[in-house]
């Protein structure tokens, strides 16, 4: 009889583990959404309806032998995954891959694609009536959203507010901030930095509603729509007392060099929920998945886990719409700045959507 592997969460990391083990184990992928969400493309899908088809992908062609169960994992213990119904799945190996939650429109609360798409359409229609949109948070998501909005709606005013004195907090080259800011300012984006909003607009994010607020420094900020572009948190609240021992304040969980949950023999973790010291990226989640799949293959074959994970050099690729943006890449300890054309080539034009579409049409395994 084949060993049972239950993968909890069907995002970038979970999908990669499930497909890599599909030929050697009895794989069940537990995921509440009816379709995979390509988070990298969601901001473009907000402004361009043609992108909706590139963001949501059916799980139907993903696994040849394994199954996708459309359920929430309500509680997970070593060897046992309890689903949102009354059902319990027993597992020889559990892989945790539940990622991070992020405010709309970067990620969706909705589990049903039709509902998520209807919300995107309502927001897009309302955006056409707006003169000014306020984005709270000038990190990668706020800046990328400002780029998408100003590319798709050239007459639209955008205000970016952040409590920090500069955009993009983190270990970045000053030139990266300078060029991103200059590109957005040339499109009329207003930066209100150095103080948070004293109070939030009285409307839900992504809905039409004229408002006037101010920062704690007394700077007036007004618009007809706003988005919260900060506040990600690892989704690990379903772990039982044993597995959540050692959980960090941000919800991430400690893993060892084999990406096994610390102190566990057969519980593994990949992607944004791990406490690996690196920026949270889909590319990292997929690399974690390769390591975990190799290690589970080892254990299934009676060997000790042999694969270890080493974080890749840091990089940020920050498109500002299909044609703008900047990137910082690192090789041999040397950090290099790339401009709009290279950023568009690496990510901005396609947002990795061709590779994702191929993967979900059964074109790429593992
Ligand atoms: C706007 C934006 C742009 C980005 N651009 C890039 C980029 O250019 N390059 C890059 O590398 N990264 C990028 N990222 C980051 C990337 O999206 C994340 O790092 C990646 O999604 C993490 O993958 P994951 O598998 O850990 O989690 P996710 O992809 O978030 O998947 C987690 C899955 O788990 C499911 N889940 C949650 N709770 C449960 C539960 N209790 N039971 C069952 N299932 C559950 C969720 O529904 C979800 O499908 C971007 C993110 C955003 C928001």
mmCIF file of C-alpha atoms and ligand atoms in Angstrom:
data_model
loop_
_atom_site.group_PDB
_atom_site.id
_atom_site.type_symbol
_atom_site.label_atom_id
_atom_site.label_comp_id
_atom_site.label_asym_id
_atom_site.label_seq_id
_atom_site.Cartn_x
_atom_site.Cartn_y
_atom_site.Cartn_z
ATOM 1 C CA UNK A 1 0.000 0.000 0.000
ATOM 2 C CA UNK A 2 1.278 3.494 -0.837
ATOM 3 C CA UNK A 3 2.159 5.961 1.883
ATOM 4 C CA UNK A 4 -0.326 8.802 2.362
ATOM 5 C CA UNK A 5 0.833 12.413 1.985
ATOM 6 C CA UNK A 6 -1.626 15.186 2.843
ATOM 7 C CA UNK A 7 -0.629 18.640 1.589
ATOM 8 C CA UNK A 8 -2.502 21.461 3.329
ATOM 9 C CA UNK A 9 -2.844 24.520 1.069
ATOM 10 C CA UNK A 10 -2.862 24.608 -2.746
ATOM 11 C CA UNK A 11 -0.821 27.733 -3.447
ATOM 12 C CA UNK A 12 2.592 27.860 -5.163
ATOM 13 C CA UNK A 13 4.362 25.664 -2.592
ATOM 14 C CA UNK A 14 1.599 23.128 -1.928
ATOM 15 C CA UNK A 15 0.880 22.557 -5.607
ATOM 16 C CA UNK A 16 4.563 21.957 -6.335
ATOM 17 C CA UNK A 17 4.920 19.377 -3.516
ATOM 18 C CA UNK A 18 1.703 17.590 -4.506
ATOM 19 C CA UNK A 19 2.655 17.256 -8.183
ATOM 20 C CA UNK A 20 6.236 16.205 -7.364
ATOM 21 C CA UNK A 21 5.007 13.334 -5.148
ATOM 22 C CA UNK A 22 2.000 12.314 -7.242
ATOM 23 C CA UNK A 23 3.835 9.309 -8.754
ATOM 24 C CA UNK A 24 5.261 7.887 -5.508
ATOM 25 C CA UNK A 25 2.584 8.437 -2.858
ATOM 26 C CA UNK A 26 -1.135 8.612 -2.280
ATOM 27 C CA UNK A 27 -1.439 12.426 -2.368
ATOM 28 C CA UNK A 28 -4.365 14.501 -1.121
ATOM 29 C CA UNK A 29 -4.202 18.278 -1.579
ATOM 30 C CA UNK A 30 -6.533 20.144 0.801
ATOM 31 C CA UNK A 31 -7.532 23.603 -0.490
ATOM 32 C CA UNK A 32 -10.742 25.588 0.096
ATOM 33 C CA UNK A 33 -10.558 27.637 -3.114
ATOM 34 C CA UNK A 34 -12.149 26.085 -6.185
ATOM 35 C CA UNK A 35 -9.263 27.390 -8.334
ATOM 36 C CA UNK A 36 -5.581 28.204 -7.865
ATOM 37 C CA UNK A 37 -4.958 31.940 -7.503
ATOM 38 C CA UNK A 38 -1.832 33.282 -9.228
ATOM 39 C CA UNK A 39 -1.274 36.046 -6.646
ATOM 40 C CA UNK A 40 1.529 37.625 -8.690
ATOM 41 C CA UNK A 41 -1.074 38.737 -11.285
ATOM 42 C CA UNK A 42 -3.952 39.899 -9.060
ATOM 43 C CA UNK A 43 -3.144 43.624 -9.177
ATOM 44 C CA UNK A 44 -3.136 43.539 -13.000
ATOM 45 C CA UNK A 45 -6.449 41.625 -12.945
ATOM 46 C CA UNK A 46 -7.940 44.468 -10.915
ATOM 47 C CA UNK A 47 -7.328 46.990 -13.700
ATOM 48 C CA UNK A 48 -7.519 44.752 -16.804
ATOM 49 C CA UNK A 49 -10.386 42.254 -17.260
ATOM 50 C CA UNK A 50 -8.345 40.256 -19.797
ATOM 51 C CA UNK A 51 -6.087 39.214 -16.911
ATOM 52 C CA UNK A 52 -8.767 37.469 -14.907
ATOM 53 C CA UNK A 53 -8.339 34.301 -16.954
ATOM 54 C CA UNK A 54 -4.587 34.353 -16.284
ATOM 55 C CA UNK A 55 -4.995 34.586 -12.499
ATOM 56 C CA UNK A 56 -7.516 31.806 -11.741
ATOM 57 C CA UNK A 57 -6.660 28.231 -12.791
ATOM 58 C CA UNK A 58 -8.551 24.971 -12.384
ATOM 59 C CA UNK A 59 -6.907 22.237 -10.291
ATOM 60 C CA UNK A 60 -8.511 19.557 -12.494
ATOM 61 C CA UNK A 61 -5.460 18.747 -14.658
ATOM 62 C CA UNK A 62 -2.907 19.093 -11.855
ATOM 63 C CA UNK A 63 -2.689 15.596 -10.358
ATOM 64 C CA UNK A 64 -2.778 12.381 -12.374
ATOM 65 C CA UNK A 65 -3.334 10.049 -9.439
ATOM 66 C CA UNK A 66 -3.870 12.218 -6.365
ATOM 67 C CA UNK A 67 -6.984 14.130 -5.329
ATOM 68 C CA UNK A 68 -7.748 17.753 -4.544
ATOM 69 C CA UNK A 69 -10.220 18.087 -1.653
ATOM 70 C CA UNK A 70 -12.038 21.423 -1.627
ATOM 71 C CA UNK A 71 -12.040 21.953 2.140
ATOM 72 C CA UNK A 72 -10.472 24.058 4.871
ATOM 73 C CA UNK A 73 -8.126 22.218 7.210
ATOM 74 C CA UNK A 74 -9.809 23.065 10.508
ATOM 75 C CA UNK A 75 -7.146 21.521 12.711
ATOM 76 C CA UNK A 76 -3.875 19.711 12.045
ATOM 77 C CA UNK A 77 -1.935 17.400 14.358
ATOM 78 C CA UNK A 78 1.013 15.156 13.456
ATOM 79 C CA UNK A 79 -0.466 12.494 11.146
ATOM 80 C CA UNK A 80 -4.033 13.858 11.272
ATOM 81 C CA UNK A 81 -5.759 16.583 9.225
ATOM 82 C CA UNK A 82 -9.315 17.427 10.314
ATOM 83 C CA UNK A 83 -11.398 19.031 7.569
ATOM 84 C CA UNK A 84 -14.082 21.705 7.778
ATOM 85 C CA UNK A 85 -16.758 19.023 7.558
ATOM 86 C CA UNK A 86 -16.569 16.204 10.073
ATOM 87 C CA UNK A 87 -14.043 14.190 8.047
ATOM 88 C CA UNK A 88 -10.522 13.354 9.216
ATOM 89 C CA UNK A 89 -7.620 12.453 6.899
ATOM 90 C CA UNK A 90 -4.842 10.289 8.304
ATOM 91 C CA UNK A 91 -1.402 10.809 6.823
ATOM 92 C CA UNK A 92 2.064 9.298 6.965
ATOM 93 C CA UNK A 93 3.416 12.736 6.038
ATOM 94 C CA UNK A 94 1.748 16.129 6.385
ATOM 95 C CA UNK A 95 3.022 19.129 4.396
ATOM 96 C CA UNK A 96 1.886 22.550 5.632
ATOM 97 C CA UNK A 97 1.637 25.143 2.837
ATOM 98 C CA UNK A 98 -1.076 27.618 3.833
ATOM 99 C CA UNK A 99 0.784 30.824 2.976
ATOM 100 C CA UNK A 100 -0.089 34.334 4.121
ATOM 101 C CA UNK A 101 -3.274 36.352 4.118
ATOM 102 C CA UNK A 102 -3.086 39.814 2.536
ATOM 103 C CA UNK A 103 -5.775 42.508 2.119
ATOM 104 C CA UNK A 104 -7.785 42.680 -1.139
ATOM 105 C CA UNK A 105 -6.978 42.993 -4.007
ATOM 106 C CA UNK A 106 -3.524 41.385 -3.582
ATOM 107 C CA UNK A 107 -5.210 38.256 -2.189
ATOM 108 C CA UNK A 108 -8.852 37.210 -1.843
ATOM 109 C CA UNK A 109 -10.920 36.010 1.094
ATOM 110 C CA UNK A 110 -13.429 34.528 -1.352
ATOM 111 C CA UNK A 111 -13.062 30.783 -1.995
ATOM 112 C CA UNK A 112 -15.133 30.860 -5.167
ATOM 113 C CA UNK A 113 -13.593 32.261 -8.354
ATOM 114 C CA UNK A 114 -16.916 33.634 -9.630
ATOM 115 C CA UNK A 115 -17.380 35.623 -6.413
ATOM 116 C CA UNK A 116 -13.778 36.913 -6.436
ATOM 117 C CA UNK A 117 -14.091 37.906 -10.107
ATOM 118 C CA UNK A 118 -17.411 39.678 -9.486
ATOM 119 C CA UNK A 119 -15.751 41.717 -6.729
ATOM 120 C CA UNK A 120 -12.873 42.636 -9.063
ATOM 121 C CA UNK A 121 -15.388 43.741 -11.702
ATOM 122 C CA UNK A 122 -17.331 45.897 -9.218
ATOM 123 C CA UNK A 123 -14.122 47.568 -8.063
ATOM 124 C CA UNK A 124 -12.937 48.132 -11.642
ATOM 125 C CA UNK A 125 -16.259 49.754 -12.600
ATOM 126 C CA UNK A 126 -16.124 51.976 -9.519
ATOM 127 C CA UNK A 127 -12.512 52.948 -10.302
ATOM 128 C CA UNK A 128 -13.719 54.511 -13.573
ATOM 129 C CA UNK A 129 -15.787 56.980 -11.490
ATOM 130 C CA UNK A 130 -12.851 57.905 -9.200
ATOM 131 C CA UNK A 131 -10.636 60.962 -9.516
ATOM 132 C CA UNK A 132 -8.326 60.078 -6.627
ATOM 133 C CA UNK A 133 -7.387 56.727 -5.065
ATOM 134 C CA UNK A 134 -5.491 56.462 -1.766
ATOM 135 C CA UNK A 135 -3.096 53.581 -1.103
ATOM 136 C CA UNK A 136 -2.063 53.038 2.514
ATOM 137 C CA UNK A 137 1.390 51.436 2.518
ATOM 138 C CA UNK A 138 4.319 52.260 0.212
ATOM 139 C CA UNK A 139 5.909 48.806 0.217
ATOM 140 C CA UNK A 140 6.133 46.512 -2.843
ATOM 141 C CA UNK A 141 2.349 45.923 -3.081
ATOM 142 C CA UNK A 142 1.370 49.597 -2.686
ATOM 143 C CA UNK A 143 3.965 50.692 -5.248
ATOM 144 C CA UNK A 144 3.038 47.943 -7.702
ATOM 145 C CA UNK A 145 -0.660 48.810 -7.354
ATOM 146 C CA UNK A 146 0.128 52.501 -7.954
ATOM 147 C CA UNK A 147 1.946 51.398 -11.133
ATOM 148 C CA UNK A 148 -1.001 49.308 -12.342
ATOM 149 C CA UNK A 149 -3.574 52.029 -11.606
ATOM 150 C CA UNK A 150 -1.602 54.790 -13.335
ATOM 151 C CA UNK A 151 -0.844 52.556 -16.361
ATOM 152 C CA UNK A 152 -4.456 51.507 -16.875
ATOM 153 C CA UNK A 153 -6.142 54.801 -15.910
ATOM 154 C CA UNK A 154 -3.718 57.601 -16.927
ATOM 155 C CA UNK A 155 -6.033 60.403 -15.701
ATOM 156 C CA UNK A 156 -6.482 58.881 -12.237
ATOM 157 C CA UNK A 157 -4.813 60.570 -9.256
ATOM 158 C CA UNK A 158 -3.069 58.255 -6.784
ATOM 159 C CA UNK A 159 -1.854 59.179 -3.289
ATOM 160 C CA UNK A 160 0.528 56.838 -1.458
ATOM 161 C CA UNK A 161 0.627 57.205 2.332
ATOM 162 C CA UNK A 162 3.198 55.568 4.612
ATOM 163 C CA UNK A 163 4.233 56.061 8.227
ATOM 164 C CA UNK A 164 7.901 55.617 7.241
ATOM 165 C CA UNK A 165 9.900 58.593 5.910
ATOM 166 C CA UNK A 166 10.699 56.795 2.626
ATOM 167 C CA UNK A 167 9.181 54.140 0.364
ATOM 168 C CA UNK A 168 10.203 50.436 0.398
ATOM 169 C CA UNK A 169 11.611 49.835 3.865
ATOM 170 C CA UNK A 170 14.298 47.147 3.812
ATOM 171 C CA UNK A 171 17.841 46.602 2.660
ATOM 172 C CA UNK A 172 17.600 48.107 -0.823
ATOM 173 C CA UNK A 173 19.911 50.285 -2.879
ATOM 174 C CA UNK A 174 18.936 53.969 -2.488
ATOM 175 C CA UNK A 175 18.878 54.202 -6.315
ATOM 176 C CA UNK A 176 16.025 51.668 -6.386
ATOM 177 C CA UNK A 177 13.846 53.955 -4.262
ATOM 178 C CA UNK A 178 14.877 56.997 -6.301
ATOM 179 C CA UNK A 179 13.927 55.515 -9.679
ATOM 180 C CA UNK A 180 10.652 53.963 -8.474
ATOM 181 C CA UNK A 181 9.619 57.217 -6.881
ATOM 182 C CA UNK A 182 10.656 59.287 -9.915
ATOM 183 C CA UNK A 183 8.704 57.042 -12.313
ATOM 184 C CA UNK A 184 5.554 57.288 -10.202
ATOM 185 C CA UNK A 185 5.924 61.034 -9.660
ATOM 186 C CA UNK A 186 6.216 61.502 -13.439
ATOM 187 C CA UNK A 187 2.748 59.893 -13.620
ATOM 188 C CA UNK A 188 1.402 62.353 -11.043
ATOM 189 C CA UNK A 189 1.494 60.080 -7.976
ATOM 190 C CA UNK A 190 1.570 62.041 -4.690
ATOM 191 C CA UNK A 191 3.636 60.704 -1.774
ATOM 192 C CA UNK A 192 2.576 61.513 1.799
ATOM 193 C CA UNK A 193 5.315 59.948 3.931
ATOM 194 C CA UNK A 194 6.547 60.072 7.513
ATOM 195 C CA UNK A 195 3.226 59.835 9.393
ATOM 196 C CA UNK A 196 0.327 57.320 9.364
ATOM 197 C CA UNK A 197 -3.300 58.204 8.727
ATOM 198 C CA UNK A 198 -4.824 59.466 11.988
ATOM 199 C CA UNK A 199 -8.021 57.553 11.156
ATOM 200 C CA UNK A 200 -9.214 55.424 8.235
ATOM 201 C CA UNK A 201 -11.883 56.293 5.628
ATOM 202 C CA UNK A 202 -15.352 55.132 6.700
ATOM 203 C CA UNK A 203 -15.737 52.941 3.593
ATOM 204 C CA UNK A 204 -14.719 49.368 2.877
ATOM 205 C CA UNK A 205 -11.565 49.023 0.737
ATOM 206 C CA UNK A 206 -12.140 48.895 -3.018
ATOM 207 C CA UNK A 207 -15.604 50.468 -2.902
ATOM 208 C CA UNK A 208 -16.669 53.934 -4.117
ATOM 209 C CA UNK A 209 -17.170 56.511 -1.368
ATOM 210 C CA UNK A 210 -15.808 60.078 -1.185
ATOM 211 C CA UNK A 211 -13.780 60.713 1.988
ATOM 212 C CA UNK A 212 -11.380 63.220 3.544
ATOM 213 C CA UNK A 213 -8.966 62.113 6.268
ATOM 214 C CA UNK A 214 -5.604 63.329 7.520
ATOM 215 C CA UNK A 215 -2.301 61.990 8.759
ATOM 216 C CA UNK A 216 -1.204 62.309 12.386
ATOM 217 C CA UNK A 217 1.013 65.166 11.133
ATOM 218 C CA UNK A 218 -2.134 66.998 9.927
ATOM 219 C CA UNK A 219 -1.618 66.473 6.158
ATOM 220 C CA UNK A 220 -5.035 66.230 4.409
ATOM 221 C CA UNK A 221 -5.655 63.156 2.242
ATOM 222 C CA UNK A 222 -8.834 62.681 0.223
ATOM 223 C CA UNK A 223 -10.211 60.418 -2.480
ATOM 224 C CA UNK A 224 -13.120 58.265 -3.578
ATOM 225 C CA UNK A 225 -11.553 54.838 -3.014
ATOM 226 C CA UNK A 226 -8.785 53.436 -0.855
ATOM 227 C CA UNK A 227 -6.817 50.202 -0.467
ATOM 228 C CA UNK A 228 -4.857 48.825 2.464
ATOM 229 C CA UNK A 229 -1.446 47.744 1.116
ATOM 230 C CA UNK A 230 0.123 46.302 4.265
ATOM 231 C CA UNK A 231 -0.644 43.688 6.885
ATOM 232 C CA UNK A 232 0.294 40.182 5.705
ATOM 233 C CA UNK A 233 0.159 37.380 8.248
ATOM 234 C CA UNK A 234 1.021 33.694 8.052
ATOM 235 C CA UNK A 235 -2.141 31.540 8.101
ATOM 236 C CA UNK A 236 -1.283 28.950 10.724
ATOM 237 C CA UNK A 237 -4.114 29.311 13.261
ATOM 238 C CA UNK A 238 -5.319 25.748 12.562
ATOM 239 C CA UNK A 239 -2.220 24.069 14.054
ATOM 240 C CA UNK A 240 -2.765 22.106 17.261
ATOM 241 C CA UNK A 241 -0.921 22.851 20.505
ATOM 242 C CA UNK A 242 1.994 20.543 19.643
ATOM 243 C CA UNK A 243 2.582 21.980 16.158
ATOM 244 C CA UNK A 244 2.099 25.596 17.178
ATOM 245 C CA UNK A 245 4.682 25.315 19.927
ATOM 246 C CA UNK A 246 7.464 27.691 18.896
ATOM 247 C CA UNK A 247 5.250 29.657 16.494
ATOM 248 C CA UNK A 248 6.501 33.237 16.074
ATOM 249 C CA UNK A 249 4.371 36.350 16.699
ATOM 250 C CA UNK A 250 3.826 36.774 12.932
ATOM 251 C CA UNK A 251 2.382 33.247 12.685
ATOM 252 C CA UNK A 252 5.407 31.681 10.965
ATOM 253 C CA UNK A 253 6.627 28.318 12.222
ATOM 254 C CA UNK A 254 10.180 27.126 12.890
ATOM 255 C CA UNK A 255 11.652 24.627 10.421
ATOM 256 C CA UNK A 256 14.988 22.811 10.306
ATOM 257 C CA UNK A 257 17.396 22.701 7.354
ATOM 258 C CA UNK A 258 15.343 19.869 5.749
ATOM 259 C CA UNK A 259 12.210 22.087 6.064
ATOM 260 C CA UNK A 260 10.710 19.748 8.632
ATOM 261 C CA UNK A 261 8.712 21.470 11.376
ATOM 262 C CA UNK A 262 11.152 21.606 14.305
ATOM 263 C CA UNK A 263 10.786 18.631 16.624
ATOM 264 C CA UNK A 264 8.687 16.623 14.109
ATOM 265 C CA UNK A 265 9.580 13.539 12.053
ATOM 266 C CA UNK A 266 6.801 13.617 9.444
ATOM 267 C CA UNK A 267 5.417 17.161 9.383
ATOM 268 C CA UNK A 268 6.981 19.491 6.837
ATOM 269 C CA UNK A 269 6.394 23.130 5.892
ATOM 270 C CA UNK A 270 6.954 25.177 2.731
ATOM 271 C CA UNK A 271 6.477 28.741 1.553
ATOM 272 C CA UNK A 272 5.428 31.895 3.387
ATOM 273 C CA UNK A 273 4.561 30.111 6.663
ATOM 274 C CA UNK A 274 8.158 29.007 7.305
ATOM 275 C CA UNK A 275 10.537 31.054 9.418
ATOM 276 C CA UNK A 276 13.337 30.802 6.828
ATOM 277 C CA UNK A 277 15.173 34.132 6.886
ATOM 278 C CA UNK A 278 14.427 35.409 3.390
ATOM 279 C CA UNK A 279 11.772 37.557 1.734
ATOM 280 C CA UNK A 280 8.449 35.772 1.165
ATOM 281 C CA UNK A 281 8.331 34.803 -2.493
ATOM 282 C CA UNK A 282 6.547 32.315 -4.719
ATOM 283 C CA UNK A 283 9.917 31.300 -6.165
ATOM 284 C CA UNK A 284 11.147 30.450 -2.655
ATOM 285 C CA UNK A 285 7.944 28.464 -1.941
ATOM 286 C CA UNK A 286 8.569 26.371 -5.051
ATOM 287 C CA UNK A 287 12.209 25.796 -4.113
ATOM 288 C CA UNK A 288 11.111 24.734 -0.614
ATOM 289 C CA UNK A 289 8.697 22.333 -2.299
ATOM 290 C CA UNK A 290 11.503 20.638 -4.246
ATOM 291 C CA UNK A 291 13.481 20.125 -1.032
ATOM 292 C CA UNK A 292 10.514 18.701 0.868
ATOM 293 C CA UNK A 293 9.491 16.422 -2.022
ATOM 294 C CA UNK A 294 13.060 15.064 -2.260
ATOM 295 C CA UNK A 295 13.141 14.471 1.501
ATOM 296 C CA UNK A 296 9.784 12.691 1.572
ATOM 297 C CA UNK A 297 10.946 10.520 -1.343
ATOM 298 C CA UNK A 298 14.040 9.662 0.718
ATOM 299 C CA UNK A 299 11.986 8.698 3.755
ATOM 300 C CA UNK A 300 9.531 6.662 1.640
ATOM 301 C CA UNK A 301 12.527 4.750 0.255
ATOM 302 C CA UNK A 302 13.854 4.069 3.775
ATOM 303 C CA UNK A 303 16.644 6.662 3.671
ATOM 304 C CA UNK A 304 17.343 9.656 5.883
ATOM 305 C CA UNK A 305 16.301 13.040 4.407
ATOM 306 C CA UNK A 306 19.168 14.269 2.226
ATOM 307 C CA UNK A 307 18.013 17.615 0.790
ATOM 308 C CA UNK A 308 18.657 20.857 2.647
ATOM 309 C CA UNK A 309 17.480 24.357 1.834
ATOM 310 C CA UNK A 310 19.723 27.363 1.378
ATOM 311 C CA UNK A 311 18.072 30.698 0.710
ATOM 312 C CA UNK A 312 18.896 32.156 -2.714
ATOM 313 C CA UNK A 313 20.385 35.672 -2.931
ATOM 314 C CA UNK A 314 17.742 38.322 -2.290
ATOM 315 C CA UNK A 315 16.124 40.124 -5.198
ATOM 316 C CA UNK A 316 13.149 42.327 -5.821
ATOM 317 C CA UNK A 317 11.462 42.753 -9.181
ATOM 318 C CA UNK A 318 9.018 45.642 -8.964
ATOM 319 C CA UNK A 319 6.976 46.363 -12.086
ATOM 320 C CA UNK A 320 5.010 49.590 -12.355
ATOM 321 C CA UNK A 321 2.484 48.366 -14.892
ATOM 322 C CA UNK A 322 3.485 46.358 -17.996
ATOM 323 C CA UNK A 323 6.271 48.747 -19.076
ATOM 324 C CA UNK A 324 7.663 50.533 -15.994
ATOM 325 C CA UNK A 325 9.433 49.590 -12.786
ATOM 326 C CA UNK A 326 12.838 48.678 -11.401
ATOM 327 C CA UNK A 327 14.570 45.661 -9.903
ATOM 328 C CA UNK A 328 17.458 44.849 -7.601
ATOM 329 C CA UNK A 329 19.237 41.558 -8.220
ATOM 330 C CA UNK A 330 22.262 40.093 -6.458
ATOM 331 C CA UNK A 331 25.045 37.830 -7.709
ATOM 332 C CA UNK A 332 28.301 37.058 -5.922
ATOM 333 C CA UNK A 333 27.423 39.573 -3.204
ATOM 334 C CA UNK A 334 27.137 42.403 -5.734
ATOM 335 C CA UNK A 335 23.781 44.136 -5.971
ATOM 336 C CA UNK A 336 22.707 45.517 -9.335
ATOM 337 C CA UNK A 337 19.872 47.838 -10.258
ATOM 338 C CA UNK A 338 17.810 47.027 -13.358
ATOM 339 C CA UNK A 339 15.570 49.538 -15.122
ATOM 340 C CA UNK A 340 12.049 49.493 -16.587
ATOM 341 C CA UNK A 341 12.870 47.546 -19.777
ATOM 342 C CA UNK A 342 14.600 44.691 -17.944
ATOM 343 C CA UNK A 343 11.918 44.676 -15.241
ATOM 344 C CA UNK A 344 9.239 44.436 -17.903
ATOM 345 C CA UNK A 345 11.095 41.550 -19.549
ATOM 346 C CA UNK A 346 11.616 39.638 -16.286
ATOM 347 C CA UNK A 347 8.131 40.134 -14.856
ATOM 348 C CA UNK A 348 6.095 43.209 -15.808
ATOM 349 C CA UNK A 349 4.878 42.178 -19.259
ATOM 350 C CA UNK A 350 3.808 38.623 -18.430
ATOM 351 C CA UNK A 351 3.786 38.372 -14.600
ATOM 352 C CA UNK A 352 4.926 34.725 -15.015
ATOM 353 C CA UNK A 353 1.423 33.893 -16.263
ATOM 354 C CA UNK A 354 2.472 31.779 -19.281
ATOM 355 C CA UNK A 355 4.409 29.350 -17.066
ATOM 356 C CA UNK A 356 1.523 29.118 -14.590
ATOM 357 C CA UNK A 357 -1.023 28.518 -17.364
ATOM 358 C CA UNK A 358 1.178 25.727 -18.732
ATOM 359 C CA UNK A 359 1.544 24.151 -15.276
ATOM 360 C CA UNK A 360 -2.216 24.037 -14.717
ATOM 361 C CA UNK A 361 -2.977 22.719 -18.168
ATOM 362 C CA UNK A 362 -0.946 19.633 -17.279
ATOM 363 C CA UNK A 363 2.074 20.837 -19.233
ATOM 364 C CA UNK A 364 4.661 20.934 -16.439
ATOM 365 C CA UNK A 365 4.961 18.272 -13.750
ATOM 366 C CA UNK A 366 6.754 18.680 -10.456
HETATM 367 C C1 LIG B 1 0.632 41.365 -5.434
HETATM 368 C C2 LIG B 1 1.684 40.314 -5.167
HETATM 369 C C3 LIG B 1 2.756 40.182 -6.031
HETATM 370 C C4 LIG B 1 3.733 39.205 -5.790
HETATM 371 N N1 LIG B 1 4.772 39.105 -6.683
HETATM 372 C C5 LIG B 1 5.684 38.120 -6.490
HETATM 373 C C6 LIG B 1 6.736 37.919 -7.430
HETATM 374 O O1 LIG B 1 6.869 38.656 -8.408
HETATM 375 N N2 LIG B 1 7.607 36.910 -7.247
HETATM 376 C C7 LIG B 1 7.491 36.067 -6.171
HETATM 377 O O2 LIG B 1 8.311 35.142 -6.063
HETATM 378 N N3 LIG B 1 6.518 36.228 -5.245
HETATM 379 C C8 LIG B 1 5.615 37.227 -5.371
HETATM 380 N N4 LIG B 1 4.612 37.394 -4.453
HETATM 381 C C9 LIG B 1 4.606 36.577 -3.213
HETATM 382 C C10 LIG B 1 3.931 35.231 -3.422
HETATM 383 O O3 LIG B 1 2.612 35.395 -3.907
HETATM 384 C C11 LIG B 1 3.907 34.438 -2.105
HETATM 385 O O4 LIG B 1 5.201 34.394 -1.570
HETATM 386 C C12 LIG B 1 3.386 33.040 -2.401
HETATM 387 O O5 LIG B 1 2.004 33.105 -2.684
HETATM 388 C C13 LIG B 1 3.633 32.088 -1.230
HETATM 389 O O6 LIG B 1 3.268 30.798 -1.634
HETATM 390 P P1 LIG B 1 2.676 29.762 -0.579
HETATM 391 O O7 LIG B 1 2.536 28.472 -1.306
HETATM 392 O O8 LIG B 1 3.471 29.793 0.674
HETATM 393 O O9 LIG B 1 1.227 30.341 -0.189
HETATM 394 P P2 LIG B 1 -0.003 30.784 -1.089
HETATM 395 O O10 LIG B 1 0.360 30.889 -2.519
HETATM 396 O O11 LIG B 1 -0.575 31.982 -0.403
HETATM 397 O O12 LIG B 1 -1.029 29.570 -0.945
HETATM 398 C C14 LIG B 1 -1.561 29.198 0.285
HETATM 399 C C15 LIG B 1 -2.852 28.421 0.015
HETATM 400 O O13 LIG B 1 -3.281 27.819 1.247
HETATM 401 C C16 LIG B 1 -4.690 27.894 1.323
HETATM 402 N N5 LIG B 1 -5.079 27.808 2.744
HETATM 403 C C17 LIG B 1 -4.981 28.757 3.698
HETATM 404 N N6 LIG B 1 -5.445 28.294 4.874
HETATM 405 C C18 LIG B 1 -5.837 27.020 4.648
HETATM 406 C C19 LIG B 1 -6.396 25.989 5.482
HETATM 407 N N7 LIG B 1 -6.657 26.187 6.791
HETATM 408 N N8 LIG B 1 -6.689 24.794 4.920
HETATM 409 C C20 LIG B 1 -6.414 24.570 3.612
HETATM 410 N N9 LIG B 1 -5.884 25.485 2.780
HETATM 411 C C21 LIG B 1 -5.603 26.703 3.295
HETATM 412 C C22 LIG B 1 -5.026 29.231 0.664
HETATM 413 O O14 LIG B 1 -6.371 29.240 0.182
HETATM 414 C C23 LIG B 1 -4.008 29.288 -0.473
HETATM 415 O O15 LIG B 1 -4.491 28.783 -1.676
HETATM 416 C C24 LIG B 1 3.620 38.360 -4.667
HETATM 417 C C25 LIG B 1 2.531 38.480 -3.800
HETATM 418 C C26 LIG B 1 1.556 39.446 -4.039
HETATM 419 C C27 LIG B 1 0.393 39.543 -3.086
#
